[in-house]
Tab-separated table of C-alpha atoms and ligand atoms in Angstrom:
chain	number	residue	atom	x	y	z
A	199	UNK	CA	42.746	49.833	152.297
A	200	UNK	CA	41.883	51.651	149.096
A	201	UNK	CA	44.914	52.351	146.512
A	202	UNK	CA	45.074	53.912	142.920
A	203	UNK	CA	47.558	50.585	141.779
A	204	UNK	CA	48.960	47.425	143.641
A	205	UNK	CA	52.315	46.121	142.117
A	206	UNK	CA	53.275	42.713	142.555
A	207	UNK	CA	56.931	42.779	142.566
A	208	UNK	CA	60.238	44.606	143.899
A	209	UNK	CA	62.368	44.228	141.185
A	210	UNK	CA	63.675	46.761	139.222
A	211	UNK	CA	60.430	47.031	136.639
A	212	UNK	CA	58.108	46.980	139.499
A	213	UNK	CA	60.578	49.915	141.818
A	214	UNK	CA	60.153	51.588	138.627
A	215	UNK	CA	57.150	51.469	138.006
A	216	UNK	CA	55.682	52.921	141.818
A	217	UNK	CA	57.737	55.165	141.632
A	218	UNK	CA	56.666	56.539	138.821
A	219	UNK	CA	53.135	56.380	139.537
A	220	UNK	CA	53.853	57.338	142.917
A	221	UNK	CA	55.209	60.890	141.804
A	222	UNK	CA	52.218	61.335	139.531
A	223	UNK	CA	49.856	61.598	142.701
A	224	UNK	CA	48.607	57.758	142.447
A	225	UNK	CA	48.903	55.822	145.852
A	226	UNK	CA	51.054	52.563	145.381
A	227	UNK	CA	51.298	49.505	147.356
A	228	UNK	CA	54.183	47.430	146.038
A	229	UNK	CA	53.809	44.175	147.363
A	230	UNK	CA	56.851	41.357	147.658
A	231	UNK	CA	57.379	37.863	148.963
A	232	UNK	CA	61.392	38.176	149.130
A	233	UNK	CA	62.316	39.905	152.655
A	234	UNK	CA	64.562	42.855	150.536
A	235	UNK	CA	63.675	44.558	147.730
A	236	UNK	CA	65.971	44.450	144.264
A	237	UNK	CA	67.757	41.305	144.919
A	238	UNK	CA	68.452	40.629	141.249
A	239	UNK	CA	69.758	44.119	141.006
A	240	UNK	CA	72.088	43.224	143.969
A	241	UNK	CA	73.647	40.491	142.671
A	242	UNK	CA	73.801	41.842	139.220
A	243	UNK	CA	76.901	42.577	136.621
A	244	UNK	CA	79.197	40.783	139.807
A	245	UNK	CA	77.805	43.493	142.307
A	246	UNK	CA	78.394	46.356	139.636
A	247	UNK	CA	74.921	45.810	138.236
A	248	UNK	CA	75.107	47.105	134.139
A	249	UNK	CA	72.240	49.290	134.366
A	250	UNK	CA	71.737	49.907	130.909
A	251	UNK	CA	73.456	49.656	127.209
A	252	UNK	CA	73.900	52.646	125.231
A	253	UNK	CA	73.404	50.408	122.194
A	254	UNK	CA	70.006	49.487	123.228
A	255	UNK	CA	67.808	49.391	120.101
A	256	UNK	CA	64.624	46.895	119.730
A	257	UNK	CA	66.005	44.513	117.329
A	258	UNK	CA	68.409	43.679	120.434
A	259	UNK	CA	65.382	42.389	122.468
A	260	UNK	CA	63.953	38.948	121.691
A	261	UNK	CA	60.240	38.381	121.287
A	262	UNK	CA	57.434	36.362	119.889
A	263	UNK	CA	56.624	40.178	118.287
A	264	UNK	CA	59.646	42.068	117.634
A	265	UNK	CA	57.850	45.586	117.113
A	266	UNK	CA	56.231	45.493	120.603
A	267	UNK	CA	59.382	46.789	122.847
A	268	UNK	CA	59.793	49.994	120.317
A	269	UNK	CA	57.263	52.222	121.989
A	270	UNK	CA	58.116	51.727	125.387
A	271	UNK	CA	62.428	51.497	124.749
A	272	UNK	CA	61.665	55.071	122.767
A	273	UNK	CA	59.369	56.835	125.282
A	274	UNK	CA	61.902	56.045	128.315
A	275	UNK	CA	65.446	55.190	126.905
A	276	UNK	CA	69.008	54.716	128.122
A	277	UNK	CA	69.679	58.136	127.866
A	278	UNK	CA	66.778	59.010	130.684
A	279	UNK	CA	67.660	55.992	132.557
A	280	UNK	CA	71.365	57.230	133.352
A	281	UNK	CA	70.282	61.135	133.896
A	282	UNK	CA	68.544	59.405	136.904
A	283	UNK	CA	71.439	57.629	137.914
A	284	UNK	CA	73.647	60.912	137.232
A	285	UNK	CA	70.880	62.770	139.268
A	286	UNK	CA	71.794	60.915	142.376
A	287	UNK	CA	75.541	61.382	142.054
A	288	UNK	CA	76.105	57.631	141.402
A	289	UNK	CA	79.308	57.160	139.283
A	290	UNK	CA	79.469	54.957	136.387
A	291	UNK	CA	81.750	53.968	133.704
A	292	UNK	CA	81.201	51.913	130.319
A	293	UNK	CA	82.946	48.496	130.267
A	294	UNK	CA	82.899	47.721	126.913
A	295	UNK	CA	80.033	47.227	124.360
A	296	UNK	CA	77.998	49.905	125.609
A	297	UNK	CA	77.520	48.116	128.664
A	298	UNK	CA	77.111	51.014	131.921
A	299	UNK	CA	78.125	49.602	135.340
A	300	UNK	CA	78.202	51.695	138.975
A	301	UNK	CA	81.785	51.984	139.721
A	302	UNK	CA	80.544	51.186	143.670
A	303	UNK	CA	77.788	48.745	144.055
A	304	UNK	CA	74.793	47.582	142.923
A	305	UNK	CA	73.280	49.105	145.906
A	306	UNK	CA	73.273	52.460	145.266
A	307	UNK	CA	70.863	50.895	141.994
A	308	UNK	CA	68.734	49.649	144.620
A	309	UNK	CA	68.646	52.588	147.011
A	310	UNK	CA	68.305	55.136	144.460
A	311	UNK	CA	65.333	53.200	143.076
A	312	UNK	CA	63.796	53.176	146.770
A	313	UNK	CA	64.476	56.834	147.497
A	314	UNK	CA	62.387	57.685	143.507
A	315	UNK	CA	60.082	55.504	145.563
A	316	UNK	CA	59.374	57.061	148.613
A	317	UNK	CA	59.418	60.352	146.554
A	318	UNK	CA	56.173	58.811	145.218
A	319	UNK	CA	55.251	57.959	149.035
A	320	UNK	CA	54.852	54.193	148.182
A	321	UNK	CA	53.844	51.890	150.384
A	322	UNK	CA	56.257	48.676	150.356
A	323	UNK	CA	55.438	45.786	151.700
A	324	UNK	CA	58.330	43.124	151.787
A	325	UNK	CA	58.045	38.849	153.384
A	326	UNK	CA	54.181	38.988	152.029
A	327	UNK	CA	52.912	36.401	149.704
A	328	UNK	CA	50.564	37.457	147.225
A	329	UNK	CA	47.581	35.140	148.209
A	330	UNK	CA	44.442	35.044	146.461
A	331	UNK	CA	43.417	37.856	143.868
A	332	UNK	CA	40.108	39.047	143.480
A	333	UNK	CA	38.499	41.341	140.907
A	334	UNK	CA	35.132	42.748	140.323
A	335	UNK	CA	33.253	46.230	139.912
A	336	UNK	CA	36.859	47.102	138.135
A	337	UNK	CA	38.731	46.660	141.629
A	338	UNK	CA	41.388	44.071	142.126
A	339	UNK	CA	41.386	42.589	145.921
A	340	UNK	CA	44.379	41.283	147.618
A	341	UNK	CA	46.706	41.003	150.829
A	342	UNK	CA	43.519	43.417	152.390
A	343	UNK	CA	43.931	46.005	149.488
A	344	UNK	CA	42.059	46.723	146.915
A	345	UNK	CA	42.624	49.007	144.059
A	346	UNK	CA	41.412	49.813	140.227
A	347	UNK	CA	45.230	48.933	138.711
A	348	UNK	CA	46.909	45.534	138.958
A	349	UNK	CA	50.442	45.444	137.808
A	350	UNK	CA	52.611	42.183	137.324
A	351	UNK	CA	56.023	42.799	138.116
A	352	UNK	CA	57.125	39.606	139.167
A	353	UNK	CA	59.706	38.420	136.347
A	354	UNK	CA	60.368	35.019	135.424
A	355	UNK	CA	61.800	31.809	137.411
A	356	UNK	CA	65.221	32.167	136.446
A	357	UNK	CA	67.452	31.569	139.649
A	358	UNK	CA	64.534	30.124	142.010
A	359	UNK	CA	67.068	30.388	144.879
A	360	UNK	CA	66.673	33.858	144.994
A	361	UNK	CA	63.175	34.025	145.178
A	362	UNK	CA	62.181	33.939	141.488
A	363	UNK	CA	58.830	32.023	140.654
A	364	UNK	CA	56.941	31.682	137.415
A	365	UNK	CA	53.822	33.180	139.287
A	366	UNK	CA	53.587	35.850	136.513
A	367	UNK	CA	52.109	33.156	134.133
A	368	UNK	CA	49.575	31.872	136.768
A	369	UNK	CA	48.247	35.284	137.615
A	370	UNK	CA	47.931	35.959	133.772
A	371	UNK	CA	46.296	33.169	132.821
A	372	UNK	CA	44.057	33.462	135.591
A	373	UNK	CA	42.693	36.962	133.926
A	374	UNK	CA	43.046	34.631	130.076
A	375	UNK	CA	46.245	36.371	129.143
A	376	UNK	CA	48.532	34.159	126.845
A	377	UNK	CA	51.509	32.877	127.692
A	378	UNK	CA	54.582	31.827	125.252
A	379	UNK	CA	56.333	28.817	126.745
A	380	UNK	CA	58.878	30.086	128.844
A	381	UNK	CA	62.595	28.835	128.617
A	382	UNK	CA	65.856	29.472	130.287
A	383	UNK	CA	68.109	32.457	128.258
A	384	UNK	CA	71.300	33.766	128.590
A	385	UNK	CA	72.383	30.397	129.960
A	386	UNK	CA	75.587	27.434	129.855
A	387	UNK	CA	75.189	24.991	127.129
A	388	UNK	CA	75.318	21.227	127.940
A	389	UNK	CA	76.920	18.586	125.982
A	390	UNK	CA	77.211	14.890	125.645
A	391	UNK	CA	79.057	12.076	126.863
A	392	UNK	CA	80.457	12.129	123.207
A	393	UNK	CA	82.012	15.633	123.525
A	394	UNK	CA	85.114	14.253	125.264
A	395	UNK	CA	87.352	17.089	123.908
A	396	UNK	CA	85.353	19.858	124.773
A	397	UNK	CA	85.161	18.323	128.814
A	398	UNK	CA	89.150	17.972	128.417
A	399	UNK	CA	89.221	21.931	127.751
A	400	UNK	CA	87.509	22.958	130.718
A	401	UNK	CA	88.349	26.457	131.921
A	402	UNK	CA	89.749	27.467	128.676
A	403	UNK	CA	88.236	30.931	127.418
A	404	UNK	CA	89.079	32.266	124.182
A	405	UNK	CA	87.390	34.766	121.183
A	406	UNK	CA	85.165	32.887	119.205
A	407	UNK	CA	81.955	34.164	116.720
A	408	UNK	CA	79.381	31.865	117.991
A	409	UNK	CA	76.459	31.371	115.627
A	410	UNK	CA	72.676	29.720	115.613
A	411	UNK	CA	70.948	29.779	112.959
A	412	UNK	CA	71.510	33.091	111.182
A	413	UNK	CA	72.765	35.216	115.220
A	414	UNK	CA	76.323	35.385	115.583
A	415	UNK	CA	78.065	37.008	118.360
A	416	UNK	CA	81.945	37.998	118.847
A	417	UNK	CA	82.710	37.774	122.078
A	418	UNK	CA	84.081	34.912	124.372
A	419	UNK	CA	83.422	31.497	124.730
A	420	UNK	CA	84.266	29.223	128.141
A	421	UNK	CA	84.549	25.520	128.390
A	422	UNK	CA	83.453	23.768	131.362
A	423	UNK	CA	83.239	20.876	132.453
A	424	UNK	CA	79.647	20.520	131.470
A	425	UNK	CA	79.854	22.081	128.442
A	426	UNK	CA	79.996	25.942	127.004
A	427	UNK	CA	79.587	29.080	128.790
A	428	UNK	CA	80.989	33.235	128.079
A	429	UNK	CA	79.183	35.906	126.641
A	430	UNK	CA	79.085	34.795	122.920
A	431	UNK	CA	77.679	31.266	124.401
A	432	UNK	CA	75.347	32.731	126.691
A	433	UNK	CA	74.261	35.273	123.922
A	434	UNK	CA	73.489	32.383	121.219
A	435	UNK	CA	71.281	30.496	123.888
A	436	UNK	CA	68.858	32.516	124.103
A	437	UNK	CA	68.209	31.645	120.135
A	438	UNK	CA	68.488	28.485	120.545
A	439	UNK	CA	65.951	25.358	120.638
A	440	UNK	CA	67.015	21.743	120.695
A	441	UNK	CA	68.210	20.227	118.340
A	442	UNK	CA	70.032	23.053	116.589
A	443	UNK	CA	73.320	23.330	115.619
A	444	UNK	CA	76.054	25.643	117.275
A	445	UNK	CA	79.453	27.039	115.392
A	446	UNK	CA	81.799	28.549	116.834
A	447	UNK	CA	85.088	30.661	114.686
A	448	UNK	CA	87.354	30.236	116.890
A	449	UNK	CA	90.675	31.463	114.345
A	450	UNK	CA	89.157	34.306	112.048
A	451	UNK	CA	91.389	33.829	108.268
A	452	UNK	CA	92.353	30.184	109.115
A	453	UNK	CA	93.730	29.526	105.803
A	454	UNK	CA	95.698	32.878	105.604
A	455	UNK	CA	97.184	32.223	109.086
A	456	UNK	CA	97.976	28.515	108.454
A	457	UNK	CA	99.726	29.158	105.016
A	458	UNK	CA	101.599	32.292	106.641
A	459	UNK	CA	102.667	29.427	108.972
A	460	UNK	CA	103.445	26.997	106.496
A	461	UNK	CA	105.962	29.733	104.944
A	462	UNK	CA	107.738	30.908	108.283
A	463	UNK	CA	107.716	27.781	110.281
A	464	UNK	CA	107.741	24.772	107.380
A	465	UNK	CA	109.308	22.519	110.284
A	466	UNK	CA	106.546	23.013	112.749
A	467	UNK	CA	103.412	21.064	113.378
A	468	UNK	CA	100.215	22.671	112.895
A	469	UNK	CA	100.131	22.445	116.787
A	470	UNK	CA	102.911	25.332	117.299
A	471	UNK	CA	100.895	26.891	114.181
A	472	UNK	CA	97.664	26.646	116.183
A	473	UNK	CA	98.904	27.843	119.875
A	474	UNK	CA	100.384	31.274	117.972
A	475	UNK	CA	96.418	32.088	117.996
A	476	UNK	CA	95.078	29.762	120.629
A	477	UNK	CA	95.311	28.955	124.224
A	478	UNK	CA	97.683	26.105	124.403
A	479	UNK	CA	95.121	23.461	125.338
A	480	UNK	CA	92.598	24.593	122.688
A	481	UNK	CA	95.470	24.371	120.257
A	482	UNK	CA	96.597	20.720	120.979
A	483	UNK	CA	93.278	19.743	121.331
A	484	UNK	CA	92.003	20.995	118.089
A	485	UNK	CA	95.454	19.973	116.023
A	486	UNK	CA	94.154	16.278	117.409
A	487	UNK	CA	91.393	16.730	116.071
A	488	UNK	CA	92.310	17.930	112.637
A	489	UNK	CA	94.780	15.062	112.267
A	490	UNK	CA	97.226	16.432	110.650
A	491	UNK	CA	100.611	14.716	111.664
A	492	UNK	CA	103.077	15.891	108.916
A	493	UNK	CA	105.356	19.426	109.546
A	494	UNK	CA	103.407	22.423	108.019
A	495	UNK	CA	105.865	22.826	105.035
A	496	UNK	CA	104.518	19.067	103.906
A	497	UNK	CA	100.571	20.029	104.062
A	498	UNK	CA	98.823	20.689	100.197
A	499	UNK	CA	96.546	23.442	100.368
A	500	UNK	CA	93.816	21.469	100.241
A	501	UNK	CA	94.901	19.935	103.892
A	502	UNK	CA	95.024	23.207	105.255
A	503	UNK	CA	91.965	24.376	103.762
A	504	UNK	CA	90.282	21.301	105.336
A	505	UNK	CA	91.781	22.323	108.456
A	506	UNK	CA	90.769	26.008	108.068
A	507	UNK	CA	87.163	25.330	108.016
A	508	UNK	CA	87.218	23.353	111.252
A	509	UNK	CA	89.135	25.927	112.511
A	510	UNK	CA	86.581	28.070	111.711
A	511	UNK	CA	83.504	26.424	112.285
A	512	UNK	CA	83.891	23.830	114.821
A	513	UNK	CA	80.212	22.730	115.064
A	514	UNK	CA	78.594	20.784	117.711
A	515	UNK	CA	74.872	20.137	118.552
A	516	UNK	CA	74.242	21.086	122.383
A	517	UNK	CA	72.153	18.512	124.207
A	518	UNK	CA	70.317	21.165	126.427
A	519	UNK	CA	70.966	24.043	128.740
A	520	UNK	CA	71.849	24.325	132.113
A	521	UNK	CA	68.428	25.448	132.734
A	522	UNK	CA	66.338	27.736	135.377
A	523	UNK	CA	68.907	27.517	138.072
A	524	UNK	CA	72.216	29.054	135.903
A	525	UNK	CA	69.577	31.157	133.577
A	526	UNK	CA	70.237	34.841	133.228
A	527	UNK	CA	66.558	35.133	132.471
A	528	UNK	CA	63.728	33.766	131.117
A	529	UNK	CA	62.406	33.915	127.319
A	530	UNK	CA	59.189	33.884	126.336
A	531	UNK	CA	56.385	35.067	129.036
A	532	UNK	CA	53.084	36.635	128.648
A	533	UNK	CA	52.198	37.203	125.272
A	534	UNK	CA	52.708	41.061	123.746
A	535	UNK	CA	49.009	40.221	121.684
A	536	UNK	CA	47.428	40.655	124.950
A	537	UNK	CA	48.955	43.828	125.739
A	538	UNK	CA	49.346	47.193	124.692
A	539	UNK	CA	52.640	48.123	123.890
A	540	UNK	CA	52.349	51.823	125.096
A	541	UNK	CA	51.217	51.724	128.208
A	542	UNK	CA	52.042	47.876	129.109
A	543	UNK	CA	47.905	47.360	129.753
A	544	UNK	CA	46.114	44.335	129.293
A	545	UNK	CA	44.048	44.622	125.663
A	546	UNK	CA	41.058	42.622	127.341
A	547	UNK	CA	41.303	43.494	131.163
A	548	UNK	CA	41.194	47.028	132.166
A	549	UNK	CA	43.795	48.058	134.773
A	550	UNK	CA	45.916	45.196	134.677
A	551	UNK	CA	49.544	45.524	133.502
A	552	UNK	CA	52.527	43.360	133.012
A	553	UNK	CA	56.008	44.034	132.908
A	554	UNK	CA	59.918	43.429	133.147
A	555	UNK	CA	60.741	40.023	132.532
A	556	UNK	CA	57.338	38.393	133.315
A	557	UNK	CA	56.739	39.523	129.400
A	558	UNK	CA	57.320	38.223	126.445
A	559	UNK	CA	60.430	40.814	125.360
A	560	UNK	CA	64.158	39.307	126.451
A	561	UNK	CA	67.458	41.170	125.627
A	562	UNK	CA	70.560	40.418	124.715
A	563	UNK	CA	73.470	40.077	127.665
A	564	UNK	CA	75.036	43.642	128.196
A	565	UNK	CA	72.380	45.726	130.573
A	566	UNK	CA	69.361	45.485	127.879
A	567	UNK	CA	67.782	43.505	130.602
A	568	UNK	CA	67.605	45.830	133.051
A	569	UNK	CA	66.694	48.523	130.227
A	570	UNK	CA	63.551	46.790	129.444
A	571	UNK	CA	62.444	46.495	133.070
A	572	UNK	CA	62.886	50.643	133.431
A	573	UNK	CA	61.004	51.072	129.995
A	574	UNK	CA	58.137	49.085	130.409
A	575	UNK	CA	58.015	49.990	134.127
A	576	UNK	CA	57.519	53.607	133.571
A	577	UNK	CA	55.277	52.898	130.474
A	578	UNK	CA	53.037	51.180	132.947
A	579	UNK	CA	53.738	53.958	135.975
A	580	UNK	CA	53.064	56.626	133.657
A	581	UNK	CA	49.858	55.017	132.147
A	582	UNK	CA	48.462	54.345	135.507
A	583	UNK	CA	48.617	58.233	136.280
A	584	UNK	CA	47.353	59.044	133.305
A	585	UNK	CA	44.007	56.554	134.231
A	586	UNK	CA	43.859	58.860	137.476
A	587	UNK	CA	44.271	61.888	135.931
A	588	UNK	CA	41.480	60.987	133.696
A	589	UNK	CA	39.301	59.984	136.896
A	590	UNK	CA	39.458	56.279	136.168
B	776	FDA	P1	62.842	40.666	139.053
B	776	FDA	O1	63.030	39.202	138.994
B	776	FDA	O2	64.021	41.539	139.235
B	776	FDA	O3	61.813	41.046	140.202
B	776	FDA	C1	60.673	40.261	140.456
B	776	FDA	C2	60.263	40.458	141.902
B	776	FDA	O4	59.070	39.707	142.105
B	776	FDA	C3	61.300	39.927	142.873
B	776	FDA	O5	61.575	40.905	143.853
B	776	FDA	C4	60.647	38.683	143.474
B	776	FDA	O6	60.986	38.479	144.843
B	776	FDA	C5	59.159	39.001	143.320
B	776	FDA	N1	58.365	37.776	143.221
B	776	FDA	C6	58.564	36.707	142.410
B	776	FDA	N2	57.639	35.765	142.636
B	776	FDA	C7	56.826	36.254	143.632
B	776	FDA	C8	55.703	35.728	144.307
B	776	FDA	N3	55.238	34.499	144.033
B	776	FDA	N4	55.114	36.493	145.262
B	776	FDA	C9	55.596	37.742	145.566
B	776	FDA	N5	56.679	38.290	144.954
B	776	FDA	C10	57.285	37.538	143.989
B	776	FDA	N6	70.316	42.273	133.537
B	776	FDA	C11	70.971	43.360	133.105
B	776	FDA	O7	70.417	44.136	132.328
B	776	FDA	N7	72.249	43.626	133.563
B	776	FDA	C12	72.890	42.799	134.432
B	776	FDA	O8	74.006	43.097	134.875
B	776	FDA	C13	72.224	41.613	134.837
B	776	FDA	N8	72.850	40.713	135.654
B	776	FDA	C14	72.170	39.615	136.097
B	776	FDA	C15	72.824	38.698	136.918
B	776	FDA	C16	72.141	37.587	137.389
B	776	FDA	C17	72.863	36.591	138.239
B	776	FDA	C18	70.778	37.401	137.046
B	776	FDA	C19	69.989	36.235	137.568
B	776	FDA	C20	70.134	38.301	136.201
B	776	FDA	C21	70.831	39.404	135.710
B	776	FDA	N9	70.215	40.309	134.841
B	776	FDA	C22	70.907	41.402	134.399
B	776	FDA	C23	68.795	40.171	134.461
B	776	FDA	C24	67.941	41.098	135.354
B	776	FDA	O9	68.253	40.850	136.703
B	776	FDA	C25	66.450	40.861	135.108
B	776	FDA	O10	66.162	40.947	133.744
B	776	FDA	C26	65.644	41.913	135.865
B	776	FDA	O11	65.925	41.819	137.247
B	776	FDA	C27	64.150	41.734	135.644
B	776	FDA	O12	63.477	42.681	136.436
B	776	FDA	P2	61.987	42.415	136.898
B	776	FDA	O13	61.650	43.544	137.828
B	776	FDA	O14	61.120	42.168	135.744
B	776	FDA	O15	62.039	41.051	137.716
């Protein structure tokens, strides 16, 4: 069976993608092991799935290059992705941060994507392993189809009980693409043994500023019983590698608040100070371990600026994340050298394209996500009918 592009890959970048192409007059076979189409879109933003950010610049996307997501975030932005989503009467609302959710369900994500998709009269075929790939006279061959264009849709292992494989990096280095180590983002951090207070506040959330290295993010931070999880935590761990250090804020103006303290309650311990700002667990558990056991009207200044800067960097050094099987998504992927960053093509292999998260461009928590999957979806869709309209 003869086809202008086979895409490997029902996700969102891949639904994208054919149906883009599809539309343009190219015939698309979208090819998928999982038995449904979209499943990460189902599950996403609790069911909600956050489509898109309206904040969503480049220098919110991580990557080995941090130039290579401009073109295709410009060329098919936000903006177009939620006329789409406005064009098929789905409601929406902004939850905070820019973030866009459905106010139904995820599904009408998924069904919208598949109606754009049969629109482009693409073929789907769902339970079907990719099997073996081949490629000569400028045709790739597989699954009893062959066509000129090859696209790699098929993200990165995060959550493997859904589905997700790392067969993105096999197929690529098969054709000798590069691939940067991949590693689990937008994921819990674990801590040790040693980090007996921080298991003794499990299930306490609270505002912090979490920083790595020179990233900080103000959102909030959740202890478990393993170790740290929220947005802000989540957010940091995608910047960072073992053996870093983590901060967290978790009272902006320490000082100012404690000496405001020290004026109106002079009787109190710093505990009461503490739980006027804290949750009351965080607030005993970081007066113990400040130390402080004289009434607030007895502290120097220099005691409470001590106790100001733990306040307000309480640093720890995570002993790894919860990995692959609690991982938003994956960093890292198939290196942006080997591809171009219009049209999503392979520099060195003509007609074969990679995109979503199986490349090397991760966002930030918040719908950028899904925002690079549309972009670099219908940078690939639209360079595919371009090929055809060009007779190649
Ligand atoms: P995606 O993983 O979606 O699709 C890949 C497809 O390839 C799948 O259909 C899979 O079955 C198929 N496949 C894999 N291996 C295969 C193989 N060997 N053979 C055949 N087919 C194979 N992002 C965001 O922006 N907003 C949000 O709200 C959320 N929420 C969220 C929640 C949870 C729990 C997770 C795990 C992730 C999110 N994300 C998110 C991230 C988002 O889901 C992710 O970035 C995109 O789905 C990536 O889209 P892709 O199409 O690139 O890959």
């Amino acid at each position: 069976m003869d086809f202008d592009a086979i895409i490997l890959g029902a996700g969102g970048a891949g639904l994208l993608a054919a149906a883009t192409a599809g539309q343009a007059g190219a015939r698309v076979l979208m090819i998928d092991h999982a038995d449904r189409p979209g499943k990460k879109i189902l599950i996403s933003g609790g069911g909600r799935c956050n489509f898109t950010n309206t904040g969503t610049v480049p220098e919110r996307f991580l990557s080995e290059n941090p130039h290579f997501a401009k073109s295709a975030l410009s060329r098919y932005t936000q903006w177009d992705f939620l006329s789409l989503v406005e064009s098929h009467g789905i409601a929406w609302h902004e939850k905070t941060l820019g973030q866009l959710f459905c106010d139904g369900s995820a599904r009408q994500i998924v069904a919208m994507l598949l109606d754009e998709c049969r629109k482009g009269e693409v073929e789907v075929r769902l339970s079907t392993p990719i099997g073996e790939i081949g490629h000569s006279d400028g045709r790739f061959q597989l699954a009893g189809a062959r066509a000129p264009a090859l696209v790699i849709a098929t993200g990165g292992p995060s959550i493997p009980k859904m589905g997700a494989t790392g067969v993105a990096y096999d197929l690529a280095r098969r054709f000798g693409l590069k691939v940067v180590p991949p590693r689990p983002a937008l994921v819990p951090l674990t801590l040790g043994q040693d980090e007996v207070m921080f298991r003794e506040l499990s299930g306490v959330a609270c505002p912090v500023r979490a920083r790595v290295r020179d990233v900080s993010f103000e959102e909030a931070a959740l202890f478990t019983h393993r170790g740290l999880s929220g947005p802000a935590i989540l957010q940091v761990s995608s910047y960072w590698r073992p053996g870093d250090e983590v901060s967290l804020r978790l009272l902006p103006d320490a000082a100012g608040r404690l000496k405001a303290a020290r004026r109106d309650m002079p009787r109190a311990h710093l505990k009461a100070a503490l739980a006027q700002h804290l949750p009351a667990r965080l607030a005993e558990a970081m007066a113990g371990r400040i130390g402080l056991a004289k009434e607030l009207g007895n502290l120097a200044d220099t005691e409470i600026d001590a106790a100001a800067s733990t306040l307000e960097a309480l640093t720890f050094r995570p002993t790894g994340t919860e990995g692959y099987a609690k991982a938003e998504v994956t960093a890292g992927g198939i290196d942006t050298d080997d591809l171009s960053s219009k049209t999503m093509e392979a520099r060195r292999v003509p007609g074969l394209y990679a995109i979503g998260e199986a490349v090397d461009v991760t966002g930030w928590l918040g719908g950028y996500n899904f925002q690079w999957a549309w972009s670099s979806g219908v940078a690939a869709g639209r360079a595919i009918a371009e090929r055809l309209a060009q007779g190649g």
